XYZ file of C-alpha atoms in Angstrom:
327
model
C -30.417 -48.071 7.393
C -32.209 -47.510 10.720
C -35.358 -45.993 11.593
C -36.220 -44.542 14.961
C -38.772 -42.040 16.318
C -38.267 -38.543 17.573
C -40.316 -39.687 20.709
C -37.875 -42.630 21.472
C -34.957 -40.189 21.639
C -36.802 -37.464 23.539
C -35.408 -38.810 26.976
C -32.113 -38.998 25.704
C -32.346 -35.344 24.387
C -33.425 -34.300 27.672
C -30.521 -35.815 29.579
C -27.966 -34.782 27.289
C -29.146 -31.178 27.462
C -29.116 -31.256 31.239
C -25.453 -32.968 31.059
C -24.231 -30.231 28.647
C -25.687 -27.501 30.484
C -28.488 -27.173 27.541
C -25.733 -26.221 25.169
C -26.689 -28.795 22.646
C -23.279 -29.413 21.023
C -24.171 -31.093 17.896
C -20.598 -31.153 16.912
C -17.944 -34.001 16.462
C -18.352 -36.625 18.815
C -22.089 -35.830 19.377
C -24.747 -38.550 19.637
C -24.875 -40.568 16.428
C -22.031 -38.920 14.736
C -18.151 -39.956 14.174
C -17.038 -36.373 13.415
C -16.509 -34.498 10.322
C -15.317 -37.304 8.226
C -12.603 -35.270 6.483
C -10.136 -37.939 7.033
C -12.149 -40.282 4.783
C -14.008 -42.283 7.775
C -17.608 -42.929 8.004
C -19.704 -40.337 9.502
C -22.862 -41.860 11.297
C -25.590 -39.247 10.980
C -29.466 -39.105 11.905
C -31.851 -37.585 10.054
C -35.190 -36.377 11.288
C -37.856 -36.972 8.844
C -41.658 -37.215 8.429
C -42.831 -40.561 7.099
C -44.422 -39.053 3.898
C -43.814 -38.982 0.181
C -41.676 -35.885 0.672
C -38.566 -37.794 1.905
C -38.681 -40.688 -0.831
C -35.427 -39.257 -2.347
C -33.728 -39.920 0.973
C -34.785 -43.385 1.170
C -33.863 -44.024 -2.286
C -30.537 -42.420 -1.946
C -29.558 -44.671 0.798
C -30.917 -47.648 -1.029
C -28.698 -46.489 -4.210
C -25.644 -46.005 -1.939
C -25.500 -42.222 -2.728
C -24.703 -41.497 0.988
C -22.613 -44.643 1.609
C -20.453 -43.851 -1.277
C -19.669 -40.515 0.196
C -19.009 -41.965 3.692
C -22.358 -41.160 5.389
C -24.238 -43.821 7.373
C -27.779 -42.799 7.621
C -30.253 -43.549 10.256
C -33.826 -42.299 9.977
C -35.584 -40.931 12.929
C -39.406 -40.033 12.366
C -41.598 -37.423 13.585
C -45.013 -35.917 13.247
C -43.866 -32.287 11.823
C -40.960 -30.242 11.583
C -41.547 -28.390 14.602
C -40.719 -31.502 16.541
C -37.637 -32.112 14.655
C -36.012 -28.646 15.201
C -35.146 -29.388 18.874
C -33.619 -32.498 18.106
C -31.455 -31.013 15.504
C -30.304 -28.156 17.737
C -29.692 -30.540 20.524
C -27.620 -32.722 18.539
C -29.690 -35.823 18.792
C -30.054 -35.781 15.051
C -27.452 -34.166 12.930
C -29.759 -33.108 9.852
C -33.586 -32.687 9.772
C -36.458 -32.371 7.311
C -38.821 -29.477 7.660
C -41.282 -27.169 5.974
C -40.151 -23.481 5.271
C -42.325 -21.999 7.609
C -41.043 -23.993 10.657
C -37.579 -22.954 9.540
C -38.599 -19.205 9.378
C -40.400 -19.462 12.732
C -37.234 -20.926 14.361
C -35.106 -18.504 12.668
C -37.332 -15.572 13.823
C -36.790 -17.114 17.524
C -33.213 -17.083 17.082
C -32.849 -20.726 16.768
C -29.753 -21.308 14.913
C -31.006 -23.286 11.925
C -29.370 -23.451 8.448
C -31.214 -24.894 5.524
C -28.539 -27.057 3.592
C -30.193 -29.103 0.976
C -33.600 -28.644 -1.005
C -36.494 -30.839 -0.052
C -39.441 -30.642 -2.265
C -41.715 -28.488 -4.291
C -45.426 -28.215 -5.197
C -46.167 -29.312 -8.756
C -48.264 -26.022 -9.246
C -51.060 -28.083 -10.852
C -54.539 -27.455 -9.266
C -56.034 -30.978 -8.591
C -52.849 -32.618 -9.385
C -50.529 -31.815 -6.367
C -48.829 -34.077 -3.760
C -51.077 -32.264 -1.020
C -54.822 -31.408 -1.175
C -57.351 -29.903 0.747
C -59.806 -32.677 0.757
C -63.301 -33.213 1.993
C -64.923 -36.711 2.932
C -67.280 -38.443 0.484
C -70.689 -36.804 0.398
C -69.595 -33.559 1.970
C -71.711 -30.552 1.009
C -68.469 -28.537 0.871
C -67.359 -27.909 -2.658
C -65.241 -24.881 -2.194
C -62.575 -23.621 0.341
C -64.559 -20.449 0.449
C -67.072 -22.601 2.593
C -64.666 -23.543 5.322
C -65.502 -20.537 7.630
C -66.913 -22.284 11.081
C -65.500 -25.563 9.869
C -62.959 -28.076 11.467
C -60.095 -28.437 9.217
C -57.195 -30.770 10.090
C -53.399 -29.696 9.678
C -50.268 -31.755 10.876
C -49.005 -28.922 13.038
C -51.026 -25.645 14.254
C -49.522 -22.209 13.242
C -47.420 -23.415 10.585
C -47.394 -23.854 6.676
C -50.746 -25.799 6.857
C -52.287 -22.791 8.488
C -50.900 -20.401 6.119
C -51.630 -22.274 2.886
C -55.124 -23.448 3.763
C -56.055 -19.683 4.606
C -54.748 -18.554 1.211
C -57.125 -21.047 -0.269
C -59.979 -20.079 1.545
C -59.175 -16.343 0.772
C -58.854 -16.991 -2.857
C -62.193 -18.834 -2.852
C -63.870 -15.708 -1.405
C -64.113 -16.860 2.158
C -63.056 -15.685 5.696
C -59.645 -17.356 6.627
C -59.993 -16.032 10.234
C -63.022 -18.097 10.582
C -61.419 -21.669 9.955
C -61.198 -23.687 13.119
C -57.843 -25.599 12.689
C -57.205 -28.814 14.577
C -53.830 -30.679 14.652
C -53.681 -34.178 13.491
C -50.938 -36.383 12.011
C -51.131 -36.960 8.187
C -51.616 -40.812 8.474
C -54.623 -40.452 10.716
C -56.498 -37.784 8.526
C -58.322 -40.353 6.211
C -59.899 -42.021 9.311
C -60.751 -38.573 10.459
C -62.385 -37.258 7.510
C -64.245 -40.822 6.946
C -65.525 -40.667 10.555
C -66.843 -37.043 10.460
C -64.238 -36.151 13.145
C -63.299 -33.020 10.842
C -64.936 -31.320 8.034
C -61.687 -31.213 6.021
C -58.090 -31.811 5.981
C -54.906 -30.521 4.154
C -53.472 -34.059 3.496
C -50.240 -35.204 1.564
C -49.330 -38.347 -0.222
C -49.843 -41.284 0.335
C -52.599 -40.368 2.977
C -54.149 -38.241 -0.020
C -54.439 -41.338 -2.171
C -56.177 -43.237 0.753
C -58.513 -40.359 1.056
C -59.343 -40.401 -2.650
C -60.006 -44.275 -2.562
C -62.554 -43.669 0.168
C -64.718 -41.199 -2.019
C -62.920 -37.970 -0.831
C -62.723 -34.841 -2.728
C -59.926 -32.411 -3.225
C -61.485 -29.030 -3.293
C -58.218 -26.977 -3.393
C -54.345 -27.359 -4.105
C -53.312 -25.233 -1.053
C -49.605 -25.320 -1.557
C -50.067 -24.351 -5.146
C -52.379 -21.522 -4.104
C -49.366 -19.996 -2.175
C -47.321 -20.265 -5.227
C -47.217 -22.647 -8.200
C -43.215 -23.256 -7.608
C -43.673 -23.262 -3.782
C -40.492 -24.631 -2.019
C -42.304 -26.639 0.681
C -39.496 -28.136 2.734
C -35.781 -28.351 2.873
C -33.256 -30.283 4.695
C -31.244 -28.543 7.457
C -28.878 -28.580 10.335
C -27.718 -26.380 13.244
C -25.475 -23.619 12.556
C -23.007 -24.976 14.891
C -22.869 -28.461 13.518
C -22.377 -26.769 10.122
C -19.484 -24.881 11.216
C -17.866 -27.624 13.022
C -18.453 -30.434 10.416
C -18.212 -28.756 6.944
C -17.108 -31.813 5.167
C -20.062 -33.706 6.556
C -22.709 -31.084 5.337
C -21.012 -31.045 1.864
C -21.113 -34.654 1.403
C -25.037 -34.610 2.631
C -25.650 -31.870 0.155
C -24.090 -33.624 -2.499
C -25.711 -37.028 -1.924
C -29.136 -35.539 -1.542
C -28.910 -33.503 -4.637
C -28.097 -36.834 -6.350
C -31.055 -38.458 -4.677
C -33.440 -35.447 -5.718
C -32.435 -35.908 -9.419
C -32.718 -39.697 -9.231
C -36.127 -39.593 -7.803
C -37.313 -37.040 -10.301
C -36.134 -39.321 -13.015
C -37.460 -42.603 -11.513
C -40.994 -42.126 -10.545
C -41.708 -45.899 -10.379
C -39.021 -46.452 -7.999
C -40.385 -43.658 -5.640
C -43.648 -45.488 -5.547
C -41.943 -48.645 -4.790
C -39.795 -47.177 -2.086
C -42.730 -45.644 -0.285
C -44.081 -49.341 0.583
C -40.780 -49.628 2.496
C -41.707 -46.890 5.258
C -45.267 -46.066 4.763
C -48.588 -48.016 5.241
C -49.892 -47.348 1.613
C -51.403 -50.275 0.079
C -49.987 -51.619 -3.320
C -53.167 -50.623 -5.125
C -53.013 -47.190 -4.498
C -49.543 -46.434 -5.678
C -50.585 -45.572 -9.016
C -53.154 -42.976 -7.945
C -50.756 -40.875 -6.151
C -49.535 -37.351 -7.081
C -45.654 -36.934 -6.634
C -44.176 -33.848 -5.916
C -41.371 -32.238 -7.634
C -37.934 -32.473 -6.391
C -35.674 -29.506 -7.709
C -32.204 -29.474 -6.502
C -32.633 -25.909 -5.784
C -35.246 -23.841 -3.442
C -37.394 -21.177 -5.395
C -36.594 -18.109 -3.526
C -39.420 -16.283 -4.714
C -41.979 -18.797 -3.631
C -40.468 -18.846 0.008
C -40.909 -14.818 -0.001
C -44.390 -15.254 -0.982
C -44.993 -17.869 2.020
C -43.195 -15.459 4.269
C -45.438 -12.620 3.476
C -48.445 -14.729 3.855
C -47.162 -15.855 7.244
C -46.695 -12.355 8.471
C -50.145 -11.510 7.247
C -51.757 -14.052 9.139
C -49.601 -13.747 12.409
C -47.796 -17.138 11.935
C -44.331 -15.098 11.447
C -43.779 -12.347 13.486
C -41.018 -10.792 11.718
C -39.513 -11.040 7.939
C -37.035 -13.836 7.906
C -33.560 -13.508 7.070
C -33.444 -15.769 3.776
C -29.729 -14.589 3.013
C -28.785 -16.382 6.232
C -31.193 -19.041 6.306
C -30.708 -20.383 2.747
C -27.486 -22.021 1.406
């Protein structure tokens, strides 16, 4: 398994887009892919991911041979958020990507040809015990999301699932969601930003959330759970063109990912250990982490709830076509 960064392939993406007239093939013979793999050969596929707990099943599945046994050779490509991964998938620089549902719905609304192919993860639905938490630093006078009006709140991508879910926490706590001052910050930089007083709160996911707690930080709301206790937070996706031209590779990726999700759900200790191979979490914090749920199927009702909130807050300009977007 190899790990790259979205930034490291940006120049290649631009060159390829220029050479192809911006068409973004993403089909057989595209960068990093050997084709559909229907003949039984190995398909080399790049997967755009965010190096957080969410994608642990993918790493476990690669380690256990779930992908290799189906003729898939994975390369992980890291990015800050799904919004950065979508262009790389559409341009054919990576064949699959991991993204939260709001990013995928925004992309579809802009007629970007994306297709979700495999489930990613879901909220635990437990307040104070989710893998994502709206946290404040040690000694903060803020004890409720309703007090965040006029405060700086860090999220990893602006105008996305972070805004929507934090606003719902603020709304449910009696505050004014329109008055929150959002700032964009990578998850792994949030603990230092909170400890240094550069932001008043942050929507943090594991393993960074465990670091925040070790520094004395407090979770004042579980924002994903506030949207829906069964919230499908993210899924793996590809371009519609790649899906049409490479149905066997997509099928194999779906099957291997489903097996990986089931394995991760049944082996939490292995999930914690695999995190040390692609994140900087200290060994001592592994046991303090809240793991997400990894169902093999998305929860449509929760995605519809997320979409309605996105429309309400202006993140989504039109209702998504979930019949087309979801597998």
